[in-house]
mmCIF file of C-alpha atoms and ligand atoms in Angstrom:
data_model
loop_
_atom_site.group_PDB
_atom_site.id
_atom_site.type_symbol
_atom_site.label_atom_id
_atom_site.label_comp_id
_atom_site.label_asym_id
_atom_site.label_seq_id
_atom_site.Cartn_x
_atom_site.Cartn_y
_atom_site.Cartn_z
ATOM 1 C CA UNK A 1 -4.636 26.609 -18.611
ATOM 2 C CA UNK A 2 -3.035 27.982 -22.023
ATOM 3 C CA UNK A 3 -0.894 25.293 -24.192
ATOM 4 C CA UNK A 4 0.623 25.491 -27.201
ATOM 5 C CA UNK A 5 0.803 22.672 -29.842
ATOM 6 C CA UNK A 6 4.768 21.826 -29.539
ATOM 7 C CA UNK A 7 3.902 20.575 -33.812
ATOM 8 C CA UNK A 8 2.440 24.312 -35.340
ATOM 9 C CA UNK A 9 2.525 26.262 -32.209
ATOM 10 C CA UNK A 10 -1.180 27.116 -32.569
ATOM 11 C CA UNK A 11 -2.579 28.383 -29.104
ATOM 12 C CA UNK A 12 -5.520 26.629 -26.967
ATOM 13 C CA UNK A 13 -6.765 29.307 -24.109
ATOM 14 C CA UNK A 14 -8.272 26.617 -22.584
ATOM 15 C CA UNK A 15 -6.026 23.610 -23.939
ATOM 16 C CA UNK A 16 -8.048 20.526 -21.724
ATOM 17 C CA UNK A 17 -9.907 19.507 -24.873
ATOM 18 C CA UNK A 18 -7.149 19.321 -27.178
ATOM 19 C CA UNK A 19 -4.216 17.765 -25.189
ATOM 20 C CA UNK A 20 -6.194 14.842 -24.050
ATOM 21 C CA UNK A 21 -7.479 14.367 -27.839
ATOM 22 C CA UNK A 22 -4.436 16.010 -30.300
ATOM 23 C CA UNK A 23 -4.015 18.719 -31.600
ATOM 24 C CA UNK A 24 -7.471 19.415 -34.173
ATOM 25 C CA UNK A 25 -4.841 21.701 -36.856
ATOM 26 C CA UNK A 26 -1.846 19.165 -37.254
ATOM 27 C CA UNK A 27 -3.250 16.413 -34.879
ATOM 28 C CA UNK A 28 0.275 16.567 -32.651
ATOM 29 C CA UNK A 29 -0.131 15.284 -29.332
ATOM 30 C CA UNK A 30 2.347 17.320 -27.239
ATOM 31 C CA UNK A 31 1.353 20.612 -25.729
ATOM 32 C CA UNK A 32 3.064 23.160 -23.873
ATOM 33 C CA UNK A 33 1.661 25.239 -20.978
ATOM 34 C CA UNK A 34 2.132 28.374 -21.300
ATOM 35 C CA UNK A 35 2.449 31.169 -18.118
ATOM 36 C CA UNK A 36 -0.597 33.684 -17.954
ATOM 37 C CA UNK A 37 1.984 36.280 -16.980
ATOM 38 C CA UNK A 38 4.565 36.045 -19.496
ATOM 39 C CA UNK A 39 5.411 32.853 -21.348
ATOM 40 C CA UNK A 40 8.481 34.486 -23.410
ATOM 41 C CA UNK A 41 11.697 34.403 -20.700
ATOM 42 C CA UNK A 42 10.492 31.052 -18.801
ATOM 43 C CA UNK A 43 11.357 29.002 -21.690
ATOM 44 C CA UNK A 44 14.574 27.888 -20.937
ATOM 45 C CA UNK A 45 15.973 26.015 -18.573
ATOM 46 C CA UNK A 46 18.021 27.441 -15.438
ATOM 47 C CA UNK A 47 20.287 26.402 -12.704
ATOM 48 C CA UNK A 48 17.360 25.185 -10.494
ATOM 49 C CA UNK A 49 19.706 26.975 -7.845
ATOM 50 C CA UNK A 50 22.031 28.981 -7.127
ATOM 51 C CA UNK A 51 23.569 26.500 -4.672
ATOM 52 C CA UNK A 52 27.471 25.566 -5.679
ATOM 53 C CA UNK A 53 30.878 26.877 -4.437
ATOM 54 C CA UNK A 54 30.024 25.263 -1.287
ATOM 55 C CA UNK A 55 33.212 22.685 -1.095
ATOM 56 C CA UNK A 56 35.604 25.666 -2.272
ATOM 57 C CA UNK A 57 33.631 28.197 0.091
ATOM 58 C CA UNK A 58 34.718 25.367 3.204
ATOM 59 C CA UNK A 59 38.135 24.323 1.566
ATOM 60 C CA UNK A 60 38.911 28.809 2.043
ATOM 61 C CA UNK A 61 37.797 28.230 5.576
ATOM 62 C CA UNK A 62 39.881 25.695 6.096
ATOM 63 C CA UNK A 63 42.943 27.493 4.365
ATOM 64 C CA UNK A 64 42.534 30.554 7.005
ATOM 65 C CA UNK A 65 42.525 28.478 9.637
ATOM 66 C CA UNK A 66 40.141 30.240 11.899
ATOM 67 C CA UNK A 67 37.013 27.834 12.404
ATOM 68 C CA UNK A 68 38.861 24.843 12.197
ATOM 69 C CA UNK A 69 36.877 22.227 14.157
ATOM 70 C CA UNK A 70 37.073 18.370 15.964
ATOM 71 C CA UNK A 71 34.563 15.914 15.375
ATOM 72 C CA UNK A 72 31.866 15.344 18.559
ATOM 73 C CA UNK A 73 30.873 12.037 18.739
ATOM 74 C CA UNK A 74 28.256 10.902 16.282
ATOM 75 C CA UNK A 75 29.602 13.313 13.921
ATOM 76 C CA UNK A 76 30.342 11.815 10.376
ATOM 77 C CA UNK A 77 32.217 13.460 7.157
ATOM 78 C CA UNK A 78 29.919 13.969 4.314
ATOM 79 C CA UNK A 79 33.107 14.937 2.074
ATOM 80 C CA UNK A 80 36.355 14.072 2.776
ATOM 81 C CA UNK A 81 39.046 15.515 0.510
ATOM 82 C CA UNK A 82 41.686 13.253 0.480
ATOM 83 C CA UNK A 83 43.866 15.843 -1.957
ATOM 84 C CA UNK A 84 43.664 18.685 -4.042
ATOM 85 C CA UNK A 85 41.180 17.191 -7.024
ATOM 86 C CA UNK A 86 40.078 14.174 -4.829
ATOM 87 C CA UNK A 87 36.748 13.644 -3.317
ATOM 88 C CA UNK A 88 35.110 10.754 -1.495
ATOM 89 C CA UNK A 89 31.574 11.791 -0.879
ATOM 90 C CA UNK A 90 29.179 9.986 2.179
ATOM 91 C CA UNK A 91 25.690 10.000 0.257
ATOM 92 C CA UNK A 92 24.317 8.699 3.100
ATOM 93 C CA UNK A 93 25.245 11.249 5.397
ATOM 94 C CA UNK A 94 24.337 14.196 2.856
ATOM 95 C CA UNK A 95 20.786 12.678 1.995
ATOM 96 C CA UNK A 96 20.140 12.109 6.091
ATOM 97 C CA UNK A 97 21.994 15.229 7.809
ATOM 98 C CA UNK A 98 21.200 18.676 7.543
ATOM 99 C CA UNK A 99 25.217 20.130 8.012
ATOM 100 C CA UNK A 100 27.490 19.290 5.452
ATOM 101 C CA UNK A 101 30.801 17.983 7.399
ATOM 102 C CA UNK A 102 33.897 18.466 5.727
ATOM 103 C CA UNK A 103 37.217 16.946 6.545
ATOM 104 C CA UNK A 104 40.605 17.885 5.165
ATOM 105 C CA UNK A 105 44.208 15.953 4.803
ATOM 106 C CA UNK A 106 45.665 13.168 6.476
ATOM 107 C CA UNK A 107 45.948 15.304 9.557
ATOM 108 C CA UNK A 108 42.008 15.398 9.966
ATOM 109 C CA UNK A 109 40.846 18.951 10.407
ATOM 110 C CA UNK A 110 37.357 19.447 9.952
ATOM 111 C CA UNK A 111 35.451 22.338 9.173
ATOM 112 C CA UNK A 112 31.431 22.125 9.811
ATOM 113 C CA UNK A 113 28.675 23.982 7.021
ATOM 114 C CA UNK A 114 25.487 24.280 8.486
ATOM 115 C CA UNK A 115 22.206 23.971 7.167
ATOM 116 C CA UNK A 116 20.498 27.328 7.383
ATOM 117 C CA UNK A 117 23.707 28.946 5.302
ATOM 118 C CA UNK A 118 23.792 25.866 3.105
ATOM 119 C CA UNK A 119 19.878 26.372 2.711
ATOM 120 C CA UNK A 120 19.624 30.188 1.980
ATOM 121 C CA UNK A 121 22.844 29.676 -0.427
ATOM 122 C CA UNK A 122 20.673 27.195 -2.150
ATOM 123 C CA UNK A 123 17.519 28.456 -2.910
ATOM 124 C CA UNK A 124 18.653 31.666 -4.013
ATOM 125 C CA UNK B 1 18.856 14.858 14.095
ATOM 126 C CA UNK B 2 18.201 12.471 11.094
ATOM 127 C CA UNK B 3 14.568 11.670 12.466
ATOM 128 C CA UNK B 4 13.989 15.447 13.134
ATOM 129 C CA UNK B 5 14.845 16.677 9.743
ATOM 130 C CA UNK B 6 13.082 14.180 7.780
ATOM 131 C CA UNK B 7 9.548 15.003 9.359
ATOM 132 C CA UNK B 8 10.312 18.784 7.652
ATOM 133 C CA UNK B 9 10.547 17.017 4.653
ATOM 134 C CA UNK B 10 7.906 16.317 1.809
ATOM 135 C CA UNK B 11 5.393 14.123 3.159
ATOM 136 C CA UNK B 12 2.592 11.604 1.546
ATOM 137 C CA UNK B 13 -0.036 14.450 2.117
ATOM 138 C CA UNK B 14 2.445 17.650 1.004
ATOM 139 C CA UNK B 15 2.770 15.465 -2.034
ATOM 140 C CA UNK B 16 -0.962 15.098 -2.637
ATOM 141 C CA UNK B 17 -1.307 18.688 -2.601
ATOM 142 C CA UNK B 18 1.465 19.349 -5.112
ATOM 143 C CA UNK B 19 -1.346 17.451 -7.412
ATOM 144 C CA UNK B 20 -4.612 18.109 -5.849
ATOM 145 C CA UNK B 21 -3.867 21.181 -5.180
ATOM 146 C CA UNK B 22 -0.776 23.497 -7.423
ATOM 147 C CA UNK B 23 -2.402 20.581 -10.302
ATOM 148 C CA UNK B 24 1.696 20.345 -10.730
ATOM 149 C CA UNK B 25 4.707 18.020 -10.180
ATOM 150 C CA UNK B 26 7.813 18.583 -9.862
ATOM 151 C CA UNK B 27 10.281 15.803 -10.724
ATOM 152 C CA UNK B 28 13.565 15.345 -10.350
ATOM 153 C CA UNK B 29 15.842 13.207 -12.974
ATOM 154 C CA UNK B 30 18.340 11.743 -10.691
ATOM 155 C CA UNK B 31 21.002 8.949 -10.779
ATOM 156 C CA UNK B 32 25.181 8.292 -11.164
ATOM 157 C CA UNK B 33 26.866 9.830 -13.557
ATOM 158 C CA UNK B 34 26.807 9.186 -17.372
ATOM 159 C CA UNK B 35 23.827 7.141 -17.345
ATOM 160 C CA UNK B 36 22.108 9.373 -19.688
ATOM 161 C CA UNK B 37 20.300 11.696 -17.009
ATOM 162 C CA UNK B 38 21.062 15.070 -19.184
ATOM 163 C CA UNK B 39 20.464 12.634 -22.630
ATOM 164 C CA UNK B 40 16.809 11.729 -21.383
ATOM 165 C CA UNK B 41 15.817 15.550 -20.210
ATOM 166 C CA UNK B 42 16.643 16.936 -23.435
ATOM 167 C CA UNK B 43 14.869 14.340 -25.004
ATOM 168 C CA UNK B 44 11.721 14.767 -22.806
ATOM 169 C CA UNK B 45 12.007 18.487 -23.086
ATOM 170 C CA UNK B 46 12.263 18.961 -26.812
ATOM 171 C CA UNK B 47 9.813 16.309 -27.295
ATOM 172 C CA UNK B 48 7.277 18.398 -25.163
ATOM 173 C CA UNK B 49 8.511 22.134 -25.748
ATOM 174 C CA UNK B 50 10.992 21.625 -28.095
ATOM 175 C CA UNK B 51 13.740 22.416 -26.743
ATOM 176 C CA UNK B 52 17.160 21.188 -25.103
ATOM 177 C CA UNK B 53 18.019 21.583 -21.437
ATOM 178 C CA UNK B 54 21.364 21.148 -21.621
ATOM 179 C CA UNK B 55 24.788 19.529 -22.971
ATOM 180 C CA UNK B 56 25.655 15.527 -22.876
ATOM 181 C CA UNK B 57 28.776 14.216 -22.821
ATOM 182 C CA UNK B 58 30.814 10.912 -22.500
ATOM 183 C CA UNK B 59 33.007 12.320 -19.801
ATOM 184 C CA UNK B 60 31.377 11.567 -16.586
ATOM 185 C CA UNK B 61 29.781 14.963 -14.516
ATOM 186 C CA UNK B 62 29.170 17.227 -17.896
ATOM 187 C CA UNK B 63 25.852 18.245 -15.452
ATOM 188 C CA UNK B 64 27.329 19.987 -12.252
ATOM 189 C CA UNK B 65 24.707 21.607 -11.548
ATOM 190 C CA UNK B 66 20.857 21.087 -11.334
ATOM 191 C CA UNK B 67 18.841 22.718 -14.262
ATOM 192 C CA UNK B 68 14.908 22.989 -14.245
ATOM 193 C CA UNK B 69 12.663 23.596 -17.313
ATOM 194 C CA UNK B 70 9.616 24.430 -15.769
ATOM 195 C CA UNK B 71 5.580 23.923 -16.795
ATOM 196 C CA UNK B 72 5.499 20.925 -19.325
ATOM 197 C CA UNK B 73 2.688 18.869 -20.109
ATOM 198 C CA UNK B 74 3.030 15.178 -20.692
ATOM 199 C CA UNK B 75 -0.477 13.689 -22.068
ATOM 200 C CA UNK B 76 -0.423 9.584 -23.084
ATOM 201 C CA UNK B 77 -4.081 7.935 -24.084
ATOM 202 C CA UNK B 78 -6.313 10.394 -22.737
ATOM 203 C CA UNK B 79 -4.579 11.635 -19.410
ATOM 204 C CA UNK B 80 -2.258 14.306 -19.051
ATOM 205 C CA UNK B 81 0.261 15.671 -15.910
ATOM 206 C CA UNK B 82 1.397 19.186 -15.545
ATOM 207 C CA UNK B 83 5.182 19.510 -14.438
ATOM 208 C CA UNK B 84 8.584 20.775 -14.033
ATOM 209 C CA UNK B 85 11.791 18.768 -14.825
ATOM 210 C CA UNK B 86 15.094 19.107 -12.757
ATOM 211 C CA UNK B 87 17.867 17.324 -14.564
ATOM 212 C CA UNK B 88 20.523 16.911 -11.768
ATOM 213 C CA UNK B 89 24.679 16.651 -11.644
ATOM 214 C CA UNK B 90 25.017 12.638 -10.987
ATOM 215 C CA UNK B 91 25.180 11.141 -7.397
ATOM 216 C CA UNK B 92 28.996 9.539 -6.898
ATOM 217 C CA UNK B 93 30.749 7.962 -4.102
ATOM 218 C CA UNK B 94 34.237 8.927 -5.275
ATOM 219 C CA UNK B 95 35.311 11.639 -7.386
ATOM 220 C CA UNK B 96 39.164 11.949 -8.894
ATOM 221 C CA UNK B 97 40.214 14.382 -11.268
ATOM 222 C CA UNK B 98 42.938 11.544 -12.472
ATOM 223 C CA UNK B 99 39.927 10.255 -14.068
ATOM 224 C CA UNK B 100 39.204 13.457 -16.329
ATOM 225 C CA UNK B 101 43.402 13.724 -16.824
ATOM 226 C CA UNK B 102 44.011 10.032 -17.872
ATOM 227 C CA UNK B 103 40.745 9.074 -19.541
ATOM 228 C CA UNK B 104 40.091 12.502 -21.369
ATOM 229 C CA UNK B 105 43.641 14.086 -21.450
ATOM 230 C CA UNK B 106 42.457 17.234 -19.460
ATOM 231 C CA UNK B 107 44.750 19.821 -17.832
ATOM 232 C CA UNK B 108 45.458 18.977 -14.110
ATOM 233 C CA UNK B 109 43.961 22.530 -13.056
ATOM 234 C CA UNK B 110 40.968 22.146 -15.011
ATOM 235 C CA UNK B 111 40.388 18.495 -13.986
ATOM 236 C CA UNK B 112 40.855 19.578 -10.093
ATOM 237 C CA UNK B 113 37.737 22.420 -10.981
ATOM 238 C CA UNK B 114 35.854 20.016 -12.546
ATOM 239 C CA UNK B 115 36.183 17.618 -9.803
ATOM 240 C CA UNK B 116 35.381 19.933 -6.792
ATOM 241 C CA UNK B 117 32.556 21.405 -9.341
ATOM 242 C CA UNK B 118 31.372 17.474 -9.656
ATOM 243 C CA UNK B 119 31.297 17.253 -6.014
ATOM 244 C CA UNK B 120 29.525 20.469 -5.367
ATOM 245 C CA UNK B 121 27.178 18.907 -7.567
ATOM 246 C CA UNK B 122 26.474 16.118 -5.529
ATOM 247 C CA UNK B 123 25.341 18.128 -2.743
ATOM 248 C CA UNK B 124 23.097 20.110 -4.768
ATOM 249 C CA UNK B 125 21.359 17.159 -6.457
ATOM 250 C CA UNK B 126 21.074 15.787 -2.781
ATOM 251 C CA UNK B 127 19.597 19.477 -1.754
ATOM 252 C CA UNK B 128 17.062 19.382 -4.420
ATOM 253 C CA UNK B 129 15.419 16.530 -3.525
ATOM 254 C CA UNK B 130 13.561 18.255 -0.914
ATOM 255 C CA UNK B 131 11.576 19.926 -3.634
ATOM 256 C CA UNK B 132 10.968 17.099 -6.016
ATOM 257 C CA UNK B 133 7.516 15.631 -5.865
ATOM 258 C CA UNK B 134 9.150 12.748 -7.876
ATOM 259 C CA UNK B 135 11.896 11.196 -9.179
ATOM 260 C CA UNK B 136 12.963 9.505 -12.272
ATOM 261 C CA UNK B 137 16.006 7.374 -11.154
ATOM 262 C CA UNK B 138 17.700 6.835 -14.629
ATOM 263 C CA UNK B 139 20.445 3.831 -14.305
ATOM 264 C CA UNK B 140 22.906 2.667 -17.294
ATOM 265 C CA UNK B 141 21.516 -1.242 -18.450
ATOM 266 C CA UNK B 142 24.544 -2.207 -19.167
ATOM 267 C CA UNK B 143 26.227 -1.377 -15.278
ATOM 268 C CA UNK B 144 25.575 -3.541 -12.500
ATOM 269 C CA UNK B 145 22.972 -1.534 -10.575
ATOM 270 C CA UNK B 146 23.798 -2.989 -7.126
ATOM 271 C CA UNK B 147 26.001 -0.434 -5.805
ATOM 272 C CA UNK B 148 26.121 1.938 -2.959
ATOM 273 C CA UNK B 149 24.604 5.021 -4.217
ATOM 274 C CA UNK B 150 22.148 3.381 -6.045
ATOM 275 C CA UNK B 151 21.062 1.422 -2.895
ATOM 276 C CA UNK B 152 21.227 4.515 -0.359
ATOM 277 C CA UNK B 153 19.049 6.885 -2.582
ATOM 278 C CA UNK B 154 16.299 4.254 -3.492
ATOM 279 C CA UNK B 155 16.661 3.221 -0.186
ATOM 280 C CA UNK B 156 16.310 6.966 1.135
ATOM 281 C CA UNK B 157 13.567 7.620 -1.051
ATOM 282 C CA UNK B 158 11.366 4.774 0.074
ATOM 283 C CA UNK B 159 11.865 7.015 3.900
ATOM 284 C CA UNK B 160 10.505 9.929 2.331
ATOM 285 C CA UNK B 161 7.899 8.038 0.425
ATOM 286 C CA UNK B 162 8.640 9.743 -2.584
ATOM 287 C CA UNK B 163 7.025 8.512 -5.792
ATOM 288 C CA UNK B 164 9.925 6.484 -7.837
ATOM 289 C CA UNK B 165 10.364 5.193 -11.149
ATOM 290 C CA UNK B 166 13.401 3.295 -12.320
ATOM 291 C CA UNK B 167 14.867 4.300 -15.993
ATOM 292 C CA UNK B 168 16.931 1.101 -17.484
ATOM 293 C CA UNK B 169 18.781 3.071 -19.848
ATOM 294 C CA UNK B 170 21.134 2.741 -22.963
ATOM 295 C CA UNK B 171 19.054 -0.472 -23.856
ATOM 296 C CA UNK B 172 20.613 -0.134 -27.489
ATOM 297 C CA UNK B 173 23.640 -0.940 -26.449
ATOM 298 C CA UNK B 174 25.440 -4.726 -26.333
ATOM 299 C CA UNK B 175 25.159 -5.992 -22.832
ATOM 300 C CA UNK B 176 22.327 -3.969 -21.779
ATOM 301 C CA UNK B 177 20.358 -5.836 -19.200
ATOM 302 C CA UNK B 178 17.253 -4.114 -17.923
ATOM 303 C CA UNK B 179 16.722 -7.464 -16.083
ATOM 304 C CA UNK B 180 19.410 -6.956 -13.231
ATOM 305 C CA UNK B 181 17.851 -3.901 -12.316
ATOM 306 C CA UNK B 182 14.254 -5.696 -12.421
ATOM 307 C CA UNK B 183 16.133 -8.212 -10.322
ATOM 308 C CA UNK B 184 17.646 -5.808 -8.031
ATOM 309 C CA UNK B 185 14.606 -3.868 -7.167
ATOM 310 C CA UNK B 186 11.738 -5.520 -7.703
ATOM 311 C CA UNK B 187 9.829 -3.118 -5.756
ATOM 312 C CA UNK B 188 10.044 -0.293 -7.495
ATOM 313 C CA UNK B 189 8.287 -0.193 -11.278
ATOM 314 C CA UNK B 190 11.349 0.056 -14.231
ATOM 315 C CA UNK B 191 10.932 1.836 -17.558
ATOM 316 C CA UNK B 192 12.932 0.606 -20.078
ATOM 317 C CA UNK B 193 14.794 3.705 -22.580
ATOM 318 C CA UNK B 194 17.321 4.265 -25.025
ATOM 319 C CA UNK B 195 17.288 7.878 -24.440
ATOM 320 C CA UNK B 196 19.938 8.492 -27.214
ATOM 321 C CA UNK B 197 17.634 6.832 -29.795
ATOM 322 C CA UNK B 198 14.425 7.466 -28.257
ATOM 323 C CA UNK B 199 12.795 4.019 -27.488
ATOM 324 C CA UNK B 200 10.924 3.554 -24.896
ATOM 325 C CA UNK B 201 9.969 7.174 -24.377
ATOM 326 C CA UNK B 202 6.222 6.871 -25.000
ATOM 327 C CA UNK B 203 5.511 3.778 -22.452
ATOM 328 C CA UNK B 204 7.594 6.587 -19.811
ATOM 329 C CA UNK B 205 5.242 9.122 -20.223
ATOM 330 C CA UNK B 206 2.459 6.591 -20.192
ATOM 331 C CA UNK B 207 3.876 4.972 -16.742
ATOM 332 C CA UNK B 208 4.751 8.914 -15.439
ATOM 333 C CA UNK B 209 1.086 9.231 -15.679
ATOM 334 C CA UNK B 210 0.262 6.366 -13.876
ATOM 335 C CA UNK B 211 2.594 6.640 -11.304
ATOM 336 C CA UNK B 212 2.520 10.295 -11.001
ATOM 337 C CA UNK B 213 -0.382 11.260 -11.729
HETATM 338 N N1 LIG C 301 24.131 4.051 -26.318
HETATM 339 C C1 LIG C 301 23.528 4.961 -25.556
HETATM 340 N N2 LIG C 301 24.225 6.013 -25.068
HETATM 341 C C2 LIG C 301 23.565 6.923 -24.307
HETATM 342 C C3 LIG C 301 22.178 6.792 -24.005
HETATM 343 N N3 LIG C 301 21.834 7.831 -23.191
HETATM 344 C C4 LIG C 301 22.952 8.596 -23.038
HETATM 345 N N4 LIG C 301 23.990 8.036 -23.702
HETATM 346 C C5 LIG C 301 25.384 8.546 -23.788
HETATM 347 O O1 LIG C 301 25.979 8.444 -22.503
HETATM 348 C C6 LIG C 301 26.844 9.552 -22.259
HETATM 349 C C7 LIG C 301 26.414 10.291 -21.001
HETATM 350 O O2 LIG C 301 25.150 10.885 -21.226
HETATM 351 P P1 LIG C 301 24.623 12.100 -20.348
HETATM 352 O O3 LIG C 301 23.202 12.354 -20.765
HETATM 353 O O4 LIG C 301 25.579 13.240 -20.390
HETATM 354 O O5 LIG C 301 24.650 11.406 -18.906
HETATM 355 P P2 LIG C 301 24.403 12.059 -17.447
HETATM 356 O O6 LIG C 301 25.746 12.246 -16.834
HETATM 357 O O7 LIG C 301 23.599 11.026 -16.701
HETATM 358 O O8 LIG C 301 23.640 13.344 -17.643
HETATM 359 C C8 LIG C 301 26.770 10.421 -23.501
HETATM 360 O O9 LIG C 301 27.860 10.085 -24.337
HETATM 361 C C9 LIG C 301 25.446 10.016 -24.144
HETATM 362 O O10 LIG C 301 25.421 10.195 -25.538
HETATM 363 C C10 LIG C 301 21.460 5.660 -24.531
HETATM 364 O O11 LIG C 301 20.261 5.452 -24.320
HETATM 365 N N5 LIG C 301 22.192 4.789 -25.301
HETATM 366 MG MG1 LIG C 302 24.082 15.238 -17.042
#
């Protein structure tokens, strides 16, 4: 595997030698890996994915009205929103279910997200 | 349906071959908000590639959503790991934009977005766990560490036998006491950082190795 001394930037094709022992031009002792393919436009960090716009996605569902749904038993909210701005979020539920449940109001309409959509959404 | 799920999800031996196999890991910086998650990737980052991941900031869920900086290489006295780092929007019970109005005189409307963004979050840090081959659970010394969140995800983690290593951060400040958290889960091992003034850093990489590795 390719590094790169993180100190002078000096390239190691092979890199084992020199990040177990430092770097042998400035003696540094953090390496980089670098891609085979192209280490230029990995470099910096991205949204891991592409996820997001999930609560506002549910929130438009719930605003048209159409899928609307009750809770079945054994059923439990992963967000509630108790108003506009206002979240209390079931951790528990979101680490251990795979559909995101999402109830609305005082009135208690619920609209259900499930995991396939949530996943694909997610992963990009 | 919880039972089913979690047998899709990473196991001991999927995690074996994310070393033994891809040589790589893949960890995930998780933990509530403001306890120096986003402080402690960019220091681990531009330490090793010298770079920053992304902006900190004193007002709680900066981070909403996850950010990876792939294909790192941590080395500490004569062993090395290969990884990617996934800084993550922080795990909360309760989110109110009051909070971001009173506290840090923001505008209602962007308050509400920054709420609902904060909560969005917290279902994509939760999401991304499924592709984390460890975690880095950072926690802020000077908070009690005993609360629900902290206790469901550790507690969650343990289930999906995920490799876990506490971070007892912000030691610098007064009041910091890396000891609760010692005392609150003794079986996990706990790294002690001040991520803003980099202590500690070295002995993480060292016990990232270990643990990791
Ligand atoms: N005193 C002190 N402050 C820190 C430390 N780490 C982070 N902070 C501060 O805590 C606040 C939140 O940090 P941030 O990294 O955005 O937290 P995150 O929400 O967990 O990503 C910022 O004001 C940081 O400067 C630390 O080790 N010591
Ligand atoms: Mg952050």
């Amino acid at each position: 595997m390719p590094h790169q001394c993180t100190g002078c930037d000096t390239v190691y094709p092979n890199g084992t030698e020199e990040i177990l022992s430092g770097c042998p031009e400035c003696g540094w002792n953090r390496f980089r890996y670098i891609l085979e393919e192209d280490g230029s436009d990995k470099e910096a960090a991205e949204p891991a994915g592409d996820g997001g716009g999930i609560i506002g996605e549910l929130e438009r569902v719930h605003e048209s009205g159409a899928e609307a749904l009750t809770l079945r038993d054994g059923d439990i909210e992963s967000v509630r929103v108790l108003d506009e701005g206002s979240y209390e979020i079931n951790v528990a539920s979101l680490l251990e279910k795979e559909e995101i449940i999402l109830s609305i109001g005082e009135a208690g309409r619920y609209v259900v997200h499930l995991p396939s959509a949530f996943r694909e959404k997610a992963d990009g | 349906m919880g039972l089913l799920s979690w047998l899709k999800k990473p196991t001991l031996s999927s995690w074996m071959d994310s070393f033994f196999g891809k040589q790589k890991a893949s960890i995930g910086i998780y933990g509530p908000p403001n306890a120096g998650k986003t402080t402690l990737a960019n220091r681990i980052v531009k330490d090793l590639a010298g770079e920053e991941m992304g902006p900190a900031s004193p007002i709680p869920h900066e981070t909403r959503r996850a950010m990876k900086r792939a294909d790192l290489t941590v080395q500490s006295n004569g062993a090395s790991l290969h990884l990617d780092i996934v800084d993550t929007p922080g795990i909360a019970t309760k989110i109110d934009f009051e909070e971001f109005v009173t506290d840090f005189e923001m505008k209602d409307e962007e308050a509400k977005d920054r709420a609902k963004e904060a909560t969005e979050g917290v279902i994509e840090a939760i999401n991304w766990i499924n592709d984390c081959d460890a975690v880095l659970l950072v926690m802020d010394s000077t908070k009690d560490p005993f609360n629900q969140a902290n206790v469901t995800i550790i507690g969650n983690m343990e289930a999906r036998k995920l490799p876990l290593l506490i971070v007892a951060n912000k030691t610098d400040q007064d009041g910091a006491s890396p000891q609760r958290i010692m005392d609150a889960f003794p079986q996990h091992p706990v790294v002690q950082t001040s991520a803003l003034e980099g202590e500690g850093i070295e002995e993480l990489y060292e016990s990232m190795i270990h643990h990791f590795g």
